[in-house]
Amino acid sequence: MLNTLSSAALLGAVAVSANPLAYGPLNGWGGSPSNTWGSGASSTVSSYGASQTPFTFPLSNGFPNVSDATLRGIEVTAQGTLPNGPPVTHLNTTSITIFELIAFNEIFEVAFFSSLINNITSNYDGYGIGSSVLKDYVLKALDAVLAQEELHHLGANGILANAGQDKIQPCEYVFPTASFDDAIALARTFTDLVLGTLQDAQAGLNGDGDGEFIPLLGAVQGQEGEQNGFYRELINLIPSSAPFLTRSAAPFAFSALNQNFVVNGTCPGPANALLFKSLPIFGVLNVDTKNIALADQTLTFSVKTSSSYADVAGWSVTFINQQNVPVTKPITNIKLAGGVATFDAFFPAETLLMNALTISAVTHGASSFASVGDVAAATLFGPGLIEIN
Ligand SMILES: *[C@@H]1O[C@H](CO)[C@@H](O)[C@H](O)[C@H]1NC(C)=O
Ligand SMILES: *[C@@H]1O[C@H](CO)[C@@H](O)[C@H](O)[C@H]1NC(C)=O
Ligand SMILES: *[C@@H]1O[C@H](CO)[C@@H](O)[C@H](O)[C@H]1NC(C)=O
Ligand SMILES: *[C@@H]1O[C@H](CO)[C@@H](O)[C@H](O)[C@H]1NC(C)=O
């Protein structure tokens, strides 16, 4: 079972600068971290692209450009409509980035579930579901998910358009999965990250004076949580993972999407270009320890870097789990070879009952962080996504 993401790509080149960091944002949207890291983190390319034909839009129904009749068909499959209240015609700056990231994420999800449904329907190797009753049930659920994700994307783009902003356009995508089980485990992991990022989006809207959208995001969050209970059950986990789901921050979601799924250089502007300007893409953090169980243990990580031993020794690994204060641990056992740094950090999973999603990140500049936004502002490499139970 896939319990870490971003383990396959070792392609992110990061030259770490010694700039002091600005601390303080309570969410991941403020302060445009890319300014701080202008000469630091660089974008990474997914390593899966090489052997895979990228997924491209439009879908056969024309999505993301749909006629009224096609939209109605999507709504019927989704079992509901786009919100039909009067349009909001003004968004503050942070809120624009928030809806851009939501649209950017949702259209990736449309690509992923389109590919998955196609693979199941076509009985591709690894995607066959033997029982026809079960296959029908899974496809019925995933068809609804696909239509619902299409509406999430169209809704976010509609909000941007009403406020006079460009719509987010699709990029090309690859998926690091080659079987039904892996694809569902991955869906569970990226949905967990979305569930954490929507918390950050709600805080960002509040801070930006656009709190009227918070209930809408709450509605999407609950919807994605319903989906995740289904994915968890399919891979033999109990439906609800933890009492309080893990908080994330926008740069972690944006980095994970670009590190793992988006084919580098395929995102058209100008709208996407704005998003890329607002949010950083961190270097890839590989979680080398596999099948991580609920135990206090030392984990091994690796990153691609040209940094010196002394630089690496100054970094830490920070773990974000549930709604608890981030845990920052020193890096030990450093090995540098061939432009790759391998190192360990202690992960107190059992002591803190770190079930569900843990976001790990290589940070520098502080030995503790008060908030997830502070962690993001000090992150060099991440997110390394760890799932337990
Ligand atoms: C991604 O593509 C851009 C140009 O589109 C290039 O400048 C950059 O180096 C690429 N990044 C990687 C990691 O290949
Ligand atoms: C959707 O329509 C817009 C505007 O006509 C166009 O720029 C874009 O390329 C279309 N997208 C796709 C995926 O066909
Ligand atoms: C669908 O199958 C192709 C191989 O035929 C694979 O490359 C792709 O990752 C699969 N999609 C998903 C979502 O697993
Ligand atoms: C949001 O925009 C409105 C209208 O321009 C403005 O009055 C308000 O101060 C802004 N709020 C924040 C937090 O920037």
Tab-separated table of C-alpha atoms and ligand atoms in Angstrom:
chain	number	residue	atom	x	y	z
A	1	MET	CA	0.000	0.000	0.000
A	2	LEU	CA	1.154	3.470	-0.807
A	3	ASN	CA	1.695	5.344	2.428
A	4	THR	CA	4.028	8.040	1.288
A	5	LEU	CA	3.733	10.375	-1.623
A	6	SER	CA	6.482	12.185	-3.461
A	7	SER	CA	8.918	9.371	-2.818
A	8	ALA	CA	9.732	8.712	-6.449
A	9	ALA	CA	10.866	12.109	-7.576
A	10	LEU	CA	14.411	13.093	-6.777
A	11	LEU	CA	14.531	15.786	-9.379
A	12	GLY	CA	14.027	18.980	-7.430
A	13	ALA	CA	17.141	21.050	-7.363
A	14	VAL	CA	17.246	23.432	-4.447
A	15	ALA	CA	19.986	25.858	-3.680
A	16	VAL	CA	19.408	27.035	-0.156
A	17	SER	CA	20.051	30.663	0.513
A	18	ALA	CA	20.909	32.029	3.902
A	19	ASN	CA	18.183	34.673	3.876
A	20	PRO	CA	16.530	35.230	7.228
A	21	LEU	CA	12.860	34.351	7.169
A	22	ALA	CA	9.860	36.442	7.932
A	23	TYR	CA	7.676	34.732	10.486
A	24	GLY	CA	4.134	35.377	11.439
A	25	PRO	CA	1.439	34.442	8.913
A	26	LEU	CA	-1.403	32.588	10.615
A	27	ASN	CA	-2.287	30.914	7.364
A	28	GLY	CA	-0.339	29.859	4.306
A	29	TRP	CA	-1.564	32.606	1.988
A	30	GLY	CA	-0.057	35.743	3.435
A	31	GLY	CA	3.313	37.251	2.798
A	32	SER	CA	3.884	35.661	-0.612
A	33	PRO	CA	6.578	33.197	0.542
A	34	SER	CA	8.011	33.102	-2.975
A	35	ASN	CA	9.422	36.556	-2.339
A	36	THR	CA	11.427	35.187	0.561
A	37	TRP	CA	12.614	32.291	-1.534
A	38	GLY	CA	13.121	34.023	-4.821
A	39	SER	CA	16.536	32.485	-5.248
A	40	GLY	CA	15.836	29.418	-3.170
A	41	ALA	CA	13.295	26.744	-4.016
A	42	SER	CA	12.893	25.926	-7.674
A	43	SER	CA	10.089	24.024	-9.295
A	44	THR	CA	10.379	20.316	-9.756
A	45	VAL	CA	9.191	17.984	-12.428
A	46	SER	CA	7.428	14.740	-11.801
A	47	SER	CA	9.559	11.723	-12.641
A	48	TYR	CA	6.530	9.753	-13.829
A	49	GLY	CA	6.111	11.788	-16.987
A	50	ALA	CA	8.902	10.010	-18.806
A	51	SER	CA	7.095	6.706	-19.274
A	52	GLN	CA	3.497	7.907	-19.236
A	53	THR	CA	1.383	9.621	-21.844
A	54	PRO	CA	0.211	12.741	-20.010
A	55	PHE	CA	-3.492	13.250	-19.405
A	56	THR	CA	-4.788	16.195	-21.418
A	57	PHE	CA	-7.994	18.221	-21.573
A	58	PRO	CA	-10.652	18.736	-22.899
A	59	LEU	CA	-12.687	15.722	-21.766
A	60	SER	CA	-14.990	14.113	-24.302
A	61	ASN	CA	-17.869	16.252	-22.978
A	62	GLY	CA	-15.856	19.405	-23.712
A	63	PHE	CA	-14.963	20.057	-20.057
A	64	PRO	CA	-13.701	22.541	-18.916
A	65	ASN	CA	-15.625	24.367	-21.672
A	66	VAL	CA	-19.172	23.079	-21.404
A	67	SER	CA	-22.442	23.970	-23.091
A	68	ASP	CA	-25.523	24.617	-20.949
A	69	ALA	CA	-26.870	21.184	-21.878
A	70	THR	CA	-23.576	19.503	-20.883
A	71	LEU	CA	-23.504	21.435	-17.614
A	72	ARG	CA	-27.023	20.192	-16.855
A	73	GLY	CA	-25.870	16.626	-17.499
A	74	ILE	CA	-22.908	17.070	-15.133
A	75	GLU	CA	-25.246	18.466	-12.468
A	76	VAL	CA	-27.617	15.505	-12.818
A	77	THR	CA	-24.711	13.057	-12.339
A	78	ALA	CA	-23.371	15.159	-9.457
A	79	GLN	CA	-26.828	15.054	-7.838
A	80	GLY	CA	-26.974	18.850	-7.511
A	81	THR	CA	-26.289	22.228	-9.046
A	82	LEU	CA	-23.705	24.948	-8.892
A	83	PRO	CA	-24.666	27.539	-6.217
A	84	ASN	CA	-27.252	29.826	-7.867
A	85	GLY	CA	-27.058	32.908	-5.620
A	86	PRO	CA	-26.143	36.370	-6.914
A	87	PRO	CA	-22.488	36.690	-8.018
A	88	VAL	CA	-19.914	38.355	-5.775
A	89	THR	CA	-18.086	40.838	-7.964
A	90	HIS	CA	-15.067	41.665	-5.802
A	91	LEU	CA	-12.343	39.508	-4.289
A	92	ASN	CA	-9.372	40.715	-2.290
A	93	THR	CA	-5.907	39.569	-3.334
A	94	THR	CA	-5.483	36.577	-1.040
A	95	SER	CA	-8.952	35.340	-1.930
A	96	ILE	CA	-8.021	35.367	-5.616
A	97	THR	CA	-5.065	33.072	-4.893
A	98	ILE	CA	-7.327	30.862	-2.784
A	99	PHE	CA	-9.859	30.310	-5.571
A	100	GLU	CA	-7.071	29.901	-8.131
A	101	LEU	CA	-5.513	27.139	-6.046
A	102	ILE	CA	-8.899	25.475	-5.518
A	103	ALA	CA	-9.592	25.552	-9.275
A	104	PHE	CA	-6.041	24.309	-9.962
A	105	ASN	CA	-6.464	21.408	-7.541
A	106	GLU	CA	-9.972	20.478	-8.627
A	107	ILE	CA	-9.075	20.202	-12.294
A	108	PHE	CA	-6.195	17.892	-11.353
A	109	GLU	CA	-8.779	15.800	-9.475
A	110	VAL	CA	-10.991	15.753	-12.560
A	111	ALA	CA	-8.028	14.447	-14.557
A	112	PHE	CA	-7.225	11.812	-11.929
A	113	PHE	CA	-10.766	10.457	-11.575
A	114	SER	CA	-11.325	10.519	-15.352
A	115	SER	CA	-8.187	8.415	-15.783
A	116	LEU	CA	-9.161	6.075	-12.943
A	117	ILE	CA	-12.715	5.538	-14.244
A	118	ASN	CA	-11.324	4.863	-17.715
A	119	ASN	CA	-8.840	2.330	-16.340
A	120	ILE	CA	-11.528	0.477	-14.369
A	121	THR	CA	-14.023	0.540	-17.232
A	122	SER	CA	-11.368	-0.727	-19.644
A	123	ASN	CA	-10.283	-3.500	-17.224
A	124	TYR	CA	-6.682	-2.400	-17.476
A	125	ASP	CA	-4.129	-4.631	-15.774
A	126	GLY	CA	-4.355	-3.913	-12.047
A	127	TYR	CA	-7.678	-2.060	-12.364
A	128	GLY	CA	-10.064	-4.972	-12.976
A	129	ILE	CA	-12.783	-5.432	-10.335
A	130	GLY	CA	-13.876	-9.071	-10.513
A	131	SER	CA	-17.351	-8.794	-8.992
A	132	SER	CA	-19.715	-7.021	-11.399
A	133	VAL	CA	-21.905	-5.820	-8.516
A	134	LEU	CA	-18.900	-4.268	-6.800
A	135	LYS	CA	-17.567	-2.845	-10.054
A	136	ASP	CA	-20.935	-1.164	-10.763
A	137	TYR	CA	-21.046	0.242	-7.254
A	138	VAL	CA	-17.504	1.658	-7.414
A	139	LEU	CA	-18.116	3.184	-10.849
A	140	LYS	CA	-21.432	4.701	-9.733
A	141	ALA	CA	-19.650	6.356	-6.797
A	142	LEU	CA	-16.685	7.537	-8.888
A	143	ASP	CA	-18.913	8.886	-11.686
A	144	ALA	CA	-20.628	11.090	-9.098
A	145	VAL	CA	-17.248	12.133	-7.645
A	146	LEU	CA	-15.991	13.086	-11.110
A	147	ALA	CA	-19.063	15.233	-11.817
A	148	GLN	CA	-18.853	16.802	-8.351
A	149	GLU	CA	-15.170	17.659	-8.883
A	150	GLU	CA	-16.045	19.156	-12.269
A	151	LEU	CA	-18.550	21.410	-10.506
A	152	HIS	CA	-16.021	22.317	-7.796
A	153	HIS	CA	-13.650	23.439	-10.551
A	154	LEU	CA	-16.300	25.288	-12.548
A	155	GLY	CA	-17.582	26.911	-9.346
A	156	ALA	CA	-14.146	28.218	-8.314
A	157	ASN	CA	-13.472	29.467	-11.853
A	158	GLY	CA	-16.918	31.087	-11.886
A	159	ILE	CA	-16.098	32.969	-8.679
A	160	LEU	CA	-12.838	34.166	-10.257
A	161	ALA	CA	-14.623	35.231	-13.445
A	162	ASN	CA	-17.363	37.095	-11.547
A	163	ALA	CA	-14.613	39.066	-9.826
A	164	GLY	CA	-13.004	39.927	-13.153
A	165	GLN	CA	-10.154	37.418	-12.872
A	166	ASP	CA	-8.867	34.957	-15.469
A	167	LYS	CA	-10.033	31.366	-15.127
A	168	ILE	CA	-7.502	28.676	-14.263
A	169	GLN	CA	-6.774	26.555	-17.326
A	170	PRO	CA	-5.812	22.875	-17.308
A	171	CYS	CA	-2.210	21.672	-17.414
A	172	GLU	CA	-1.100	18.170	-18.438
A	173	TYR	CA	-0.966	15.524	-15.722
A	174	VAL	CA	0.641	12.201	-14.886
A	175	PHE	CA	-0.295	9.815	-12.092
A	176	PRO	CA	2.138	7.752	-10.014
A	177	THR	CA	-0.262	4.820	-9.764
A	178	ALA	CA	-0.498	1.555	-11.688
A	179	SER	CA	-3.276	-0.307	-9.822
A	180	PHE	CA	-6.727	0.282	-8.374
A	181	ASP	CA	-5.488	-0.136	-4.783
A	182	ASP	CA	-2.646	2.334	-5.262
A	183	ALA	CA	-4.939	4.824	-6.993
A	184	ILE	CA	-7.470	4.700	-4.143
A	185	ALA	CA	-4.704	5.006	-1.529
A	186	LEU	CA	-3.397	8.017	-3.429
A	187	ALA	CA	-6.898	9.539	-3.659
A	188	ARG	CA	-7.168	9.165	0.094
A	189	THR	CA	-3.816	10.909	0.591
A	190	PHE	CA	-4.385	13.856	-1.723
A	191	THR	CA	-7.903	14.285	-0.365
A	192	ASP	CA	-6.459	14.455	3.165
A	193	LEU	CA	-4.146	17.197	1.956
A	194	VAL	CA	-7.101	19.055	0.413
A	195	LEU	CA	-9.076	18.703	3.652
A	196	GLY	CA	-6.185	20.353	5.486
A	197	THR	CA	-5.693	23.046	2.856
A	198	LEU	CA	-9.359	24.049	2.882
A	199	GLN	CA	-8.888	24.857	6.579
A	200	ASP	CA	-6.124	27.231	5.531
A	201	ALA	CA	-8.326	28.664	2.766
A	202	GLN	CA	-11.101	29.435	5.258
A	203	ALA	CA	-8.627	31.216	7.550
A	204	GLY	CA	-7.279	33.089	4.525
A	205	LEU	CA	-10.726	34.253	3.393
A	206	ASN	CA	-11.471	35.416	6.908
A	207	GLY	CA	-8.209	37.334	7.119
A	208	ASP	CA	-8.848	38.890	3.720
A	209	GLY	CA	-12.308	40.242	4.534
A	210	ASP	CA	-14.015	37.710	2.225
A	211	GLY	CA	-15.609	35.627	4.962
A	212	GLU	CA	-18.885	35.279	3.041
A	213	PHE	CA	-17.233	32.380	1.157
A	214	ILE	CA	-16.303	30.412	4.288
A	215	PRO	CA	-19.565	28.418	4.443
A	216	LEU	CA	-19.154	27.456	0.766
A	217	LEU	CA	-15.689	26.061	1.517
A	218	GLY	CA	-17.120	24.275	4.527
A	219	ALA	CA	-19.635	22.657	2.184
A	220	VAL	CA	-16.864	21.497	-0.167
A	221	GLN	CA	-14.772	20.272	2.765
A	222	GLY	CA	-17.561	18.087	4.109
A	223	GLN	CA	-18.168	16.752	0.603
A	224	GLU	CA	-14.514	15.782	0.199
A	225	GLY	CA	-14.648	14.190	3.645
A	226	GLU	CA	-17.576	12.021	2.487
A	227	GLN	CA	-15.461	10.928	-0.468
A	228	ASN	CA	-12.536	10.109	1.768
A	229	GLY	CA	-14.569	7.828	4.014
A	230	PHE	CA	-15.357	5.817	0.874
A	231	TYR	CA	-11.705	5.635	-0.234
A	232	ARG	CA	-10.612	4.621	3.247
A	233	GLU	CA	-13.182	1.839	3.409
A	234	LEU	CA	-12.065	0.527	0.007
A	235	ILE	CA	-8.533	0.035	1.348
A	236	ASN	CA	-9.762	-1.595	4.549
A	237	LEU	CA	-9.449	1.376	6.898
A	238	ILE	CA	-12.198	2.631	9.202
A	239	PRO	CA	-14.085	5.522	7.507
A	240	SER	CA	-13.119	8.317	9.909
A	241	SER	CA	-9.409	8.669	10.554
A	242	ALA	CA	-8.952	10.974	13.548
A	243	PRO	CA	-10.964	13.330	15.761
A	244	PHE	CA	-9.445	16.484	14.216
A	245	LEU	CA	-8.075	16.283	10.686
A	246	THR	CA	-4.583	17.552	9.888
A	247	ARG	CA	-4.103	21.209	9.099
A	248	SER	CA	-2.186	22.103	5.944
A	249	ALA	CA	-1.104	25.301	4.228
A	250	ALA	CA	-1.465	26.429	0.626
A	251	PRO	CA	2.243	26.048	-0.322
A	252	PHE	CA	2.192	22.382	0.729
A	253	ALA	CA	-0.797	21.611	-1.496
A	254	PHE	CA	0.613	23.609	-4.408
A	255	SER	CA	4.016	21.931	-4.042
A	256	ALA	CA	2.521	18.426	-3.851
A	257	LEU	CA	0.451	18.992	-7.002
A	258	ASN	CA	3.421	20.293	-8.969
A	259	GLN	CA	5.931	17.778	-7.637
A	260	ASN	CA	3.765	14.736	-8.290
A	261	PHE	CA	1.166	15.318	-10.982
A	262	VAL	CA	1.634	18.419	-13.119
A	263	VAL	CA	3.880	17.997	-16.128
A	264	ASN	CA	6.408	20.798	-15.869
A	265	GLY	CA	5.927	23.598	-18.321
A	266	THR	CA	2.396	22.612	-19.436
A	267	CYS	CA	0.375	25.110	-17.407
A	268	PRO	CA	-0.850	27.892	-19.677
A	269	GLY	CA	-1.014	31.528	-18.604
A	270	PRO	CA	-2.006	34.102	-17.806
A	271	ALA	CA	-4.203	33.002	-14.880
A	272	ASN	CA	-2.027	30.048	-13.945
A	273	ALA	CA	1.017	32.277	-14.150
A	274	LEU	CA	-0.411	34.485	-11.380
A	275	LEU	CA	-0.898	31.470	-9.138
A	276	PHE	CA	2.667	30.352	-9.784
A	277	LYS	CA	3.824	33.827	-8.787
A	278	SER	CA	1.847	33.801	-5.533
A	279	LEU	CA	2.781	30.380	-4.161
A	280	PRO	CA	6.176	28.666	-3.902
A	281	ILE	CA	6.999	25.146	-5.040
A	282	PHE	CA	9.298	23.592	-2.463
A	283	GLY	CA	12.027	21.070	-3.199
A	284	VAL	CA	10.958	17.419	-3.174
A	285	LEU	CA	11.245	15.690	0.211
A	286	ASN	CA	11.440	11.916	-0.042
A	287	VAL	CA	10.269	9.855	2.907
A	288	ASP	CA	12.575	6.865	2.445
A	289	THR	CA	11.160	4.821	5.331
A	290	LYS	CA	8.207	2.788	4.016
A	291	ASN	CA	5.134	1.224	5.685
A	292	ILE	CA	5.311	3.535	8.671
A	293	ALA	CA	3.343	2.211	11.641
A	294	LEU	CA	2.107	3.971	14.778
A	295	ALA	CA	5.347	3.731	16.749
A	296	ASP	CA	7.946	6.169	18.034
A	297	GLN	CA	10.729	5.697	15.511
A	298	THR	CA	13.527	7.254	13.520
A	299	LEU	CA	12.599	8.002	9.906
A	300	THR	CA	14.980	8.401	6.994
A	301	PHE	CA	14.508	11.190	4.450
A	302	SER	CA	16.374	12.376	1.380
A	303	VAL	CA	16.486	15.483	-0.774
A	304	LYS	CA	18.402	16.558	-3.824
A	305	THR	CA	20.647	19.436	-2.893
A	306	SER	CA	24.030	20.989	-3.484
A	307	SER	CA	24.120	22.308	0.074
A	308	SER	CA	27.090	21.610	2.351
A	309	TYR	CA	27.143	19.294	5.346
A	310	ALA	CA	27.070	22.329	7.638
A	311	ASP	CA	23.969	23.722	5.890
A	312	VAL	CA	22.122	20.415	6.113
A	313	ALA	CA	23.102	20.053	9.771
A	314	GLY	CA	21.361	23.375	10.395
A	315	TRP	CA	18.008	22.144	9.083
A	316	SER	CA	15.250	20.350	11.005
A	317	VAL	CA	12.351	18.089	10.128
A	318	THR	CA	8.960	19.420	11.200
A	319	PHE	CA	5.891	17.184	11.497
A	320	ILE	CA	2.323	18.521	11.261
A	321	ASN	CA	-0.432	16.219	12.494
A	322	GLN	CA	-4.080	16.860	13.367
A	323	GLN	CA	-4.624	20.203	15.139
A	324	ASN	CA	-1.525	19.972	17.325
A	325	VAL	CA	1.432	22.295	17.560
A	326	PRO	CA	3.989	21.290	14.877
A	327	VAL	CA	6.772	19.013	16.156
A	328	THR	CA	10.292	20.007	15.093
A	329	LYS	CA	13.157	17.519	15.407
A	330	PRO	CA	16.869	17.915	14.666
A	331	ILE	CA	18.391	16.176	11.681
A	332	THR	CA	20.868	13.368	12.449
A	333	ASN	CA	22.969	10.822	10.559
A	334	ILE	CA	23.616	13.044	7.530
A	335	LYS	CA	25.095	11.505	4.389
A	336	LEU	CA	25.942	13.523	1.287
A	337	ALA	CA	26.577	11.726	-1.987
A	338	GLY	CA	25.977	12.507	-5.631
A	339	GLY	CA	23.995	15.653	-4.936
A	340	VAL	CA	21.621	13.848	-2.553
A	341	ALA	CA	21.435	14.422	1.196
A	342	THR	CA	20.104	11.517	3.260
A	343	PHE	CA	19.327	12.047	6.943
A	344	ASP	CA	17.215	10.878	9.875
A	345	ALA	CA	14.778	12.523	12.266
A	346	PHE	CA	12.829	11.166	15.223
A	347	PHE	CA	9.070	10.791	14.697
A	348	PRO	CA	7.116	10.464	17.982
A	349	ALA	CA	4.085	8.918	16.279
A	350	GLU	CA	2.858	6.722	19.113
A	351	THR	CA	3.423	9.212	21.927
A	352	LEU	CA	1.344	11.841	20.094
A	353	LEU	CA	-1.072	9.364	18.433
A	354	MET	CA	-0.150	10.733	15.032
A	355	ASN	CA	-2.701	8.740	13.079
A	356	ALA	CA	-4.095	9.945	9.731
A	357	LEU	CA	-2.078	12.404	7.642
A	358	THR	CA	1.246	13.773	8.845
A	359	ILE	CA	2.863	16.466	6.726
A	360	SER	CA	6.628	16.427	7.102
A	361	ALA	CA	8.812	19.283	5.944
A	362	VAL	CA	12.473	20.215	6.084
A	363	THR	CA	12.588	23.585	7.788
A	364	HIS	CA	15.238	25.967	8.923
A	365	GLY	CA	15.639	29.040	11.038
A	366	ALA	CA	13.813	27.911	14.183
A	367	SER	CA	13.608	24.921	16.510
A	368	SER	CA	9.866	25.297	17.032
A	369	PHE	CA	6.918	26.776	15.162
A	370	ALA	CA	3.658	28.067	16.583
A	371	SER	CA	1.526	27.519	13.488
A	372	VAL	CA	1.380	25.588	10.229
A	373	GLY	CA	1.697	28.881	8.334
A	374	ASP	CA	4.958	29.529	10.177
A	375	VAL	CA	6.206	26.081	9.160
A	376	ALA	CA	5.362	26.758	5.505
A	377	ALA	CA	7.192	30.086	5.634
A	378	ALA	CA	10.351	28.289	6.831
A	379	THR	CA	10.105	25.207	4.582
A	380	LEU	CA	12.835	24.253	2.140
A	381	PHE	CA	11.635	20.771	1.121
A	382	GLY	CA	8.188	19.218	1.429
A	383	PRO	CA	5.616	18.012	1.851
A	384	GLY	CA	6.576	14.437	2.694
A	385	LEU	CA	3.160	12.884	3.244
A	386	ILE	CA	2.914	10.099	5.809
A	387	GLU	CA	-0.330	8.206	6.405
A	388	ILE	CA	-0.935	5.986	9.430
A	389	ASN	CA	-4.181	4.043	9.885
B	1	LIG	C1	10.492	23.402	-15.588
B	1	LIG	O1	10.305	24.105	-16.800
B	1	LIG	C2	10.863	25.398	-16.810
B	1	LIG	C3	10.504	26.016	-18.131
B	1	LIG	O2	9.213	25.681	-18.511
B	1	LIG	C4	12.350	25.327	-16.594
B	1	LIG	O3	12.878	26.647	-16.530
B	1	LIG	C5	12.658	24.597	-15.318
B	1	LIG	O4	14.043	24.422	-15.186
B	1	LIG	C6	11.985	23.236	-15.324
B	1	LIG	N1	12.226	22.632	-14.050
B	1	LIG	C7	12.716	21.401	-13.930
B	1	LIG	C8	12.939	20.942	-12.540
B	1	LIG	O5	12.944	20.688	-14.874
B	2	LIG	C1	-11.638	26.634	-23.343
B	2	LIG	O1	-12.019	27.852	-23.960
B	2	LIG	C2	-11.055	28.899	-23.811
B	2	LIG	C3	-11.661	30.178	-24.342
B	2	LIG	O2	-12.201	29.965	-25.613
B	2	LIG	C4	-9.791	28.483	-24.549
B	2	LIG	O3	-8.798	29.482	-24.410
B	2	LIG	C5	-9.273	27.183	-23.948
B	2	LIG	O4	-8.156	26.724	-24.675
B	2	LIG	C6	-10.345	26.103	-23.958
B	2	LIG	N1	-9.856	24.993	-23.152
B	2	LIG	C7	-9.764	23.747	-23.617
B	2	LIG	C8	-9.162	22.740	-22.723
B	2	LIG	O5	-10.148	23.396	-24.732
B	3	LIG	C1	-4.431	4.558	-15.670
B	3	LIG	O1	-3.637	3.637	-16.386
B	3	LIG	C2	-2.442	4.172	-16.933
B	3	LIG	C3	-1.709	3.048	-17.625
B	3	LIG	O2	-2.500	2.451	-18.566
B	3	LIG	C4	-1.557	4.712	-15.822
B	3	LIG	O3	-0.412	5.284	-16.408
B	3	LIG	C5	-2.322	5.747	-15.033
B	3	LIG	O4	-1.523	6.158	-13.937
B	3	LIG	C6	-3.622	5.165	-14.523
B	3	LIG	N1	-4.409	6.180	-13.845
B	3	LIG	C7	-4.627	6.181	-12.533
B	3	LIG	C8	-5.419	7.313	-11.994
B	3	LIG	O5	-4.210	5.307	-11.783
B	4	LIG	C1	-11.269	43.751	1.019
B	4	LIG	O1	-11.740	44.599	-0.021
B	4	LIG	C2	-12.657	45.558	0.411
B	4	LIG	C3	-13.188	46.295	-0.802
B	4	LIG	O2	-12.146	46.809	-1.580
B	4	LIG	C4	-11.997	46.509	1.405
B	4	LIG	O3	-12.913	47.450	1.876
B	4	LIG	C5	-11.470	45.684	2.578
B	4	LIG	O4	-10.737	46.496	3.449
B	4	LIG	C6	-10.587	44.556	2.093
B	4	LIG	N1	-10.204	43.745	3.239
B	4	LIG	C7	-8.941	43.394	3.469
B	4	LIG	C8	-8.701	42.610	4.704
B	4	LIG	O5	-8.042	43.693	2.732
